[in-house]
PDB file of C-alpha atoms in Angstrom:
ATOM      1  CA  MET M   1     -51.107  22.864  17.307  1.00 46.00           C
ATOM      2  CA  SER M   2     -47.511  22.409  16.181  1.00 50.00           C
ATOM      3  CA  GLU M   3     -46.369  20.974  12.885  1.00 55.00           C
ATOM      4  CA  PRO M   4     -45.433  17.274  12.906  1.00 52.00           C
ATOM      5  CA  VAL M   5     -41.695  16.672  13.131  1.00 50.00           C
ATOM      6  CA  PRO M   6     -40.319  14.099  10.672  1.00 53.00           C
ATOM      7  CA  ARG M   7     -38.645  11.396  12.714  1.00 52.00           C
ATOM      8  CA  HIS M   8     -36.585   9.516  10.120  1.00 54.00           C
ATOM      9  CA  THR M   9     -35.300  11.400   7.112  1.00 63.00           C
ATOM     10  CA  PHE M  10     -32.779  10.186   4.580  1.00 68.00           C
ATOM     11  CA  SER M  11     -31.281  12.404   1.945  1.00 75.00           C
ATOM     12  CA  VAL M  12     -29.719  11.140  -1.244  1.00 81.00           C
ATOM     13  CA  ALA M  13     -26.500  12.922  -0.356  1.00 80.00           C
ATOM     14  CA  GLY M  14     -26.432  11.188   3.046  1.00 79.00           C
ATOM     15  CA  VAL M  15     -26.797   7.760   1.456  1.00 84.00           C
ATOM     16  CA  VAL M  16     -24.094   8.534  -1.148  1.00 88.00           C
ATOM     17  CA  TRP M  17     -21.650   9.817   1.483  1.00 87.00           C
ATOM     18  CA  SER M  18     -22.318   6.759   3.638  1.00 88.00           C
ATOM     19  CA  ALA M  19     -21.496   4.473   0.688  1.00 92.00           C
ATOM     20  CA  ILE M  20     -18.338   6.466  -0.084  1.00 93.00           C
ATOM     21  CA  ALA M  21     -17.229   6.294   3.568  1.00 92.00           C
ATOM     22  CA  GLY M  22     -17.852   2.520   3.669  1.00 93.00           C
ATOM     23  CA  ALA M  23     -15.968   1.958   0.401  1.00 94.00           C
ATOM     24  CA  ALA M  24     -13.062   4.103   1.603  1.00 95.00           C
ATOM     25  CA  VAL M  25     -12.779   2.174   4.883  1.00 93.00           C
ATOM     26  CA  ALA M  26     -12.969  -1.158   3.034  1.00 94.00           C
ATOM     27  CA  ALA M  27     -10.289  -0.068   0.533  1.00 95.00           C
ATOM     28  CA  LEU M  28      -8.029   1.271   3.269  1.00 94.00           C
ATOM     29  CA  LEU M  29      -8.301  -1.944   5.297  1.00 92.00           C
ATOM     30  CA  TRP M  30      -7.635  -4.097   2.196  1.00 92.00           C
ATOM     31  CA  TYR M  31      -4.602  -1.924   1.343  1.00 94.00           C
ATOM     32  CA  LEU M  32      -3.270  -2.404   4.889  1.00 93.00           C
ATOM     33  CA  GLY M  33      -3.448  -6.188   4.503  1.00 92.00           C
ATOM     34  CA  VAL M  34      -6.801  -7.186   5.934  1.00 91.00           C
ATOM     35  CA  GLU M  35      -8.591  -9.958   4.021  1.00 93.00           C
ATOM     36  CA  VAL M  36     -10.997  -8.823   1.326  1.00 92.00           C
ATOM     37  CA  TYR M  37     -14.154 -10.302   2.894  1.00 93.00           C
ATOM     38  CA  PHE M  38     -13.384  -8.839   6.299  1.00 93.00           C
ATOM     39  CA  SER M  39     -12.636  -5.391   4.888  1.00 93.00           C
ATOM     40  CA  ILE M  40     -15.889  -5.468   2.861  1.00 93.00           C
ATOM     41  CA  ALA M  41     -17.822  -6.495   5.987  1.00 94.00           C
ATOM     42  CA  LEU M  42     -16.325  -3.605   7.981  1.00 93.00           C
ATOM     43  CA  GLY M  43     -17.046  -1.222   5.095  1.00 93.00           C
ATOM     44  CA  MET M  44     -20.701  -2.351   5.108  1.00 95.00           C
ATOM     45  CA  LEU M  45     -20.785  -1.865   8.885  1.00 94.00           C
ATOM     46  CA  ILE M  46     -19.541   1.700   8.416  1.00 92.00           C
ATOM     47  CA  VAL M  47     -22.278   2.295   5.788  1.00 92.00           C
ATOM     48  CA  ALA M  48     -24.925   0.960   8.193  1.00 92.00           C
ATOM     49  CA  LEU M  49     -23.648   3.115  11.080  1.00 91.00           C
ATOM     50  CA  CYS M  50     -23.605   6.215   8.875  1.00 86.00           C
ATOM     51  CA  LEU M  51     -27.188   5.558   7.734  1.00 85.00           C
ATOM     52  CA  VAL M  52     -28.383   5.050  11.313  1.00 84.00           C
ATOM     53  CA  TRP M  53     -26.647   8.245  12.363  1.00 82.00           C
ATOM     54  CA  ALA M  54     -28.257  10.111   9.455  1.00 77.00           C
ATOM     55  CA  ALA M  55     -31.687   8.753  10.367  1.00 76.00           C
ATOM     56  CA  PHE M  56     -31.563   9.689  14.048  1.00 73.00           C
ATOM     57  CA  ARG M  57     -29.717  12.980  14.051  1.00 67.00           C
ATOM     58  CA  GLY M  58     -32.964  14.964  14.029  1.00 61.00           C
ATOM     59  CA  SER M  59     -34.782  16.364  17.014  1.00 59.00           C
ATOM     60  CA  ALA M  60     -34.356  14.281  20.156  1.00 61.00           C
ATOM     61  CA  THR M  61     -37.833  15.134  21.418  1.00 66.00           C
ATOM     62  CA  VAL M  62     -41.012  15.057  19.437  1.00 64.00           C
ATOM     63  CA  PRO M  63     -43.519  17.680  20.604  1.00 71.00           C
ATOM     64  CA  TRP M  64     -46.754  16.135  21.833  1.00 74.00           C
ATOM     65  CA  PRO M  65     -49.867  18.067  20.855  1.00 77.00           C
ATOM     66  CA  VAL M  66     -51.537  19.431  23.978  1.00 76.00           C
ATOM     67  CA  THR M  67     -55.304  19.595  23.894  1.00 76.00           C
ATOM     68  CA  GLU M  68     -56.891  20.944  27.043  1.00 71.00           C
ATOM     69  CA  GLN M  69     -60.468  19.946  27.581  1.00 69.00           C
ATOM     70  CA  ALA M  70     -62.388  21.663  30.311  1.00 68.00           C
ATOM     71  CA  PRO M  71     -63.896  19.002  32.548  1.00 61.00           C
ATOM     72  CA  THR M  72     -67.647  19.172  32.679  1.00 67.00           C
ATOM     73  CA  ALA M  73     -69.041  19.023  36.202  1.00 65.00           C
ATOM     74  CA  GLY M  74     -70.234  15.577  37.136  1.00 62.00           C
ATOM     75  CA  THR M  75     -68.633  13.690  34.273  1.00 65.00           C
ATOM     76  CA  ARG M  76     -66.508  10.607  34.812  1.00 64.00           C
ATOM     77  CA  SER M  77     -63.265  12.545  34.298  1.00 66.00           C
ATOM     78  CA  ASP M  78     -64.401  15.177  36.807  1.00 65.00           C
ATOM     79  CA  VAL M  79     -65.144  12.525  39.423  1.00 69.00           C
ATOM     80  CA  ALA M  80     -61.826  10.773  38.786  1.00 71.00           C
ATOM     81  CA  ARG M  81     -59.939  14.069  39.031  1.00 69.00           C
ATOM     82  CA  LEU M  82     -61.600  14.937  42.315  1.00 70.00           C
ATOM     83  CA  ALA M  83     -61.094  11.436  43.738  1.00 69.00           C
ATOM     84  CA  TRP M  84     -57.385  11.763  43.013  1.00 68.00           C
ATOM     85  CA  ALA M  85     -57.325  15.206  44.632  1.00 71.00           C
ATOM     86  CA  PHE M  86     -58.853  13.894  47.861  1.00 70.00           C
ATOM     87  CA  ARG M  87     -56.051  11.375  48.321  1.00 71.00           C
ATOM     88  CA  THR M  88     -53.854  12.711  51.070  1.00 69.00           C
ATOM     89  CA  HIS M  89     -50.447  14.080  50.231  1.00 64.00           C
ATOM     90  CA  ARG M  90     -48.228  14.522  53.290  1.00 73.00           C
ATOM     91  CA  GLY M  91     -51.270  14.674  55.525  1.00 73.00           C
ATOM     92  CA  SER M  92     -53.285  17.147  53.465  1.00 78.00           C
ATOM     93  CA  VAL M  93     -55.510  17.006  50.409  1.00 81.00           C
ATOM     94  CA  ARG M  94     -54.448  18.416  47.053  1.00 81.00           C
ATOM     95  CA  GLU M  95     -55.374  21.863  45.737  1.00 81.00           C
ATOM     96  CA  PRO M  96     -58.202  20.775  43.349  1.00 80.00           C
ATOM     97  CA  ALA M  97     -60.044  19.184  46.279  1.00 81.00           C
ATOM     98  CA  ILE M  98     -60.015  22.289  48.459  1.00 83.00           C
ATOM     99  CA  ARG M  99     -60.909  24.416  45.434  1.00 85.00           C
ATOM    100  CA  ALA M 100     -63.977  22.239  44.766  1.00 85.00           C
ATOM    101  CA  VAL M 101     -65.037  22.330  48.424  1.00 86.00           C
ATOM    102  CA  ARG M 102     -64.586  26.123  48.573  1.00 88.00           C
ATOM    103  CA  GLU M 103     -66.747  26.475  45.474  1.00 89.00           C
ATOM    104  CA  LEU M 104     -69.404  24.246  47.039  1.00 87.00           C
ATOM    105  CA  ALA M 105     -69.215  26.163  50.319  1.00 88.00           C
ATOM    106  CA  SER M 106     -69.573  29.487  48.518  1.00 90.00           C
ATOM    107  CA  ARG M 107     -72.716  28.264  46.761  1.00 89.00           C
ATOM    108  CA  ARG M 108     -74.205  26.753  49.930  1.00 87.00           C
ATOM    109  CA  LEU M 109     -73.446  29.830  52.038  1.00 88.00           C
ATOM    110  CA  ALA M 110     -74.806  32.135  49.316  1.00 88.00           C
ATOM    111  CA  ARG M 111     -78.166  30.392  49.713  1.00 86.00           C
ATOM    112  CA  HIS M 112     -78.159  31.695  53.282  1.00 85.00           C
ATOM    113  CA  GLY M 113     -77.039  35.194  52.341  1.00 87.00           C
ATOM    114  CA  LEU M 114     -73.433  34.690  53.446  1.00 88.00           C
ATOM    115  CA  ASP M 115     -70.295  35.350  51.426  1.00 89.00           C
ATOM    116  CA  LEU M 116     -67.260  33.202  52.186  1.00 87.00           C
ATOM    117  CA  ALA M 117     -64.911  35.867  50.809  1.00 85.00           C
ATOM    118  CA  ALA M 118     -66.439  38.714  52.845  1.00 87.00           C
ATOM    119  CA  GLU M 119     -64.704  39.432  56.139  1.00 86.00           C
ATOM    120  CA  ALA M 120     -67.938  40.976  57.455  1.00 89.00           C
ATOM    121  CA  ASP M 121     -69.704  37.597  57.216  1.00 89.00           C
ATOM    122  CA  ARG M 122     -66.921  35.715  59.022  1.00 88.00           C
ATOM    123  CA  ASP M 123     -68.602  35.627  62.443  1.00 91.00           C
ATOM    124  CA  LYS M 124     -71.946  34.543  60.982  1.00 90.00           C
ATOM    125  CA  ILE M 125     -70.265  31.770  58.952  1.00 88.00           C
ATOM    126  CA  VAL M 126     -68.323  30.543  62.004  1.00 89.00           C
ATOM    127  CA  ALA M 127     -71.547  30.503  64.010  1.00 89.00           C
ATOM    128  CA  THR M 128     -73.289  28.583  61.223  1.00 86.00           C
ATOM    129  CA  ILE M 129     -70.736  25.919  60.254  1.00 87.00           C
ATOM    130  CA  GLY M 130     -68.233  26.060  63.103  1.00 87.00           C
ATOM    131  CA  SER M 131     -64.717  27.412  63.410  1.00 87.00           C
ATOM    132  CA  ALA M 132     -63.007  24.155  62.364  1.00 86.00           C
ATOM    133  CA  ALA M 133     -64.954  24.023  59.109  1.00 87.00           C
ATOM    134  CA  TYR M 134     -64.317  27.714  58.450  1.00 87.00           C
ATOM    135  CA  ASP M 135     -60.586  27.284  59.152  1.00 86.00           C
ATOM    136  CA  ALA M 136     -60.465  24.355  56.703  1.00 85.00           C
ATOM    137  CA  LEU M 137     -62.052  26.532  54.009  1.00 86.00           C
ATOM    138  CA  VAL M 138     -59.891  29.621  54.459  1.00 85.00           C
ATOM    139  CA  ALA M 139     -56.591  28.200  55.665  1.00 77.00           C
ATOM    140  CA  PRO M 140     -53.999  30.996  55.911  1.00 72.00           C
ATOM    141  CA  GLY M 141     -50.794  31.001  53.917  1.00 70.00           C
ATOM    142  CA  GLY M 142     -51.834  28.318  51.451  1.00 71.00           C
ATOM    143  CA  ILE M 143     -51.870  25.552  54.062  1.00 79.00           C
ATOM    144  CA  LEU M 144     -54.033  22.732  52.770  1.00 82.00           C
ATOM    145  CA  PRO M 145     -56.351  21.017  55.267  1.00 84.00           C
ATOM    146  CA  SER M 146     -56.331  17.310  56.045  1.00 83.00           C
ATOM    147  CA  ALA M 147     -58.867  14.945  54.530  1.00 82.00           C
ATOM    148  CA  ALA M 148     -60.546  14.579  57.934  1.00 84.00           C
ATOM    149  CA  ALA M 149     -60.896  18.363  58.326  1.00 85.00           C
ATOM    150  CA  LEU M 150     -62.329  18.633  54.826  1.00 83.00           C
ATOM    151  CA  SER M 151     -64.745  15.787  55.541  1.00 84.00           C
ATOM    152  CA  ALA M 152     -65.915  17.543  58.721  1.00 86.00           C
ATOM    153  CA  CYS M 153     -66.333  20.727  56.681  1.00 86.00           C
ATOM    154  CA  LEU M 154     -68.500  18.893  54.142  1.00 85.00           C
ATOM    155  CA  ASP M 155     -70.604  17.461  56.979  1.00 86.00           C
ATOM    156  CA  ALA M 156     -71.096  20.976  58.368  1.00 87.00           C
ATOM    157  CA  LEU M 157     -72.127  22.232  54.927  1.00 85.00           C
ATOM    158  CA  ASP M 158     -74.603  19.367  54.573  1.00 85.00           C
ATOM    159  CA  ALA M 159     -76.076  20.252  57.957  1.00 84.00           C
ATOM    160  CA  LEU M 160     -76.768  23.816  56.747  1.00 80.00           C
ATOM    161  CA  ASP M 161     -80.006  22.779  55.080  1.00 71.00           C
ATOM    162  CA  ARG M 162     -81.200  21.016  58.214  1.00 73.00           C
ATOM    163  CA  LEU M 163     -80.615  24.041  60.485  1.00 64.00           C
ATOM    164  CA  GLY M 164     -83.852  25.745  59.533  1.00 59.00           C
ATOM    165  CA  ILE M 165     -82.169  29.028  58.606  1.00 55.00           C
ATOM    166  CA  PRO M 166     -84.354  30.793  56.037  1.00 51.00           C
ATOM    167  CA  THR M 167     -82.741  30.803  52.636  1.00 48.00           C
ATOM    168  CA  LYS M 168     -82.805  33.564  50.063  1.00 49.00           C
ATOM    169  CA  LYS M 169     -85.099  33.276  47.073  1.00 45.00           C
ATOM    170  CA  LEU M 170     -83.088  31.449  44.437  1.00 43.00           C
ATOM    171  CA  GLY M 171     -83.367  31.063  40.704  1.00 46.00           C
ATOM    172  CA  THR M 172     -85.336  28.435  38.835  1.00 44.00           C
ATOM    173  CA  PRO M 173     -84.615  24.761  39.505  1.00 46.00           C
ATOM    174  CA  SER M 174     -81.990  23.128  37.328  1.00 47.00           C
ATOM    175  CA  LYS M 175     -83.402  20.642  34.821  1.00 49.00           C
ATOM    176  CA  ARG M 176     -80.612  18.152  35.539  1.00 47.00           C
ATOM    177  CA  THR M 177     -80.623  18.137  39.353  1.00 48.00           C
ATOM    178  CA  GLY M 178     -83.913  19.770  40.282  1.00 49.00           C
ATOM    179  CA  HIS M 179     -82.113  21.995  42.814  1.00 49.00           C
ATOM    180  CA  PRO M 180     -82.344  25.775  42.519  1.00 49.00           C
ATOM    181  CA  THR M 181     -79.355  27.493  40.979  1.00 48.00           C
ATOM    182  CA  PRO M 182     -77.585  30.085  43.169  1.00 47.00           C
TER     183      PRO M 182
END
C-alpha cells in the first residue's frame, strides 16, 4: 500500500512570503495613489491567493489504495459480478460470463469423462451437447457468444445429467452443496 499524500501543507516560509507579497502590493498601490483601504484590501487578496496557491500546489491526484479481494464462489459479490457480465454488450455477453460458463462446462463434461480443451473429445462433446453449445463455449478468435447462445449452452449442460450417460466415479460430496466434487 502506498504512503498517504498530504493534501494541504503550509510552510512558515510560504506564509511569510505571502504576507510580504501582500504588503508590497498594498504599499505599491498606495504609492501610486490608490486609497489606503482599497490598497490594503488588494494586499490582503494577494495574501489569500498566495496561501491558496501554496496549499494546492501539491500532487494533483491522490493515489487510491487498491485492495483486491478474490470473490468467493456463490457470495453476493460473485452473483452481482456475474449478473453484470451476462448483460449484453453489442449483442454478446462479457468475458467473465463466458469464463464462468466454460468453467462450469469443463466440470460438467469432466463428470462424463470428456475434456473441453482436448481436441480428441470434440466429436463426443458435440454429440453430447450439440454443435451450437460447443461453438458458444469455444468461439474462435475471441468472439464472445450472445446471451441467447449462452443460455442454450447452459440448457444443454443441464440436460447432460438427464441423458443417462454413465458418469465417472467422483470424489466425496461437498458439505455445502451435497454434490460430488470433480
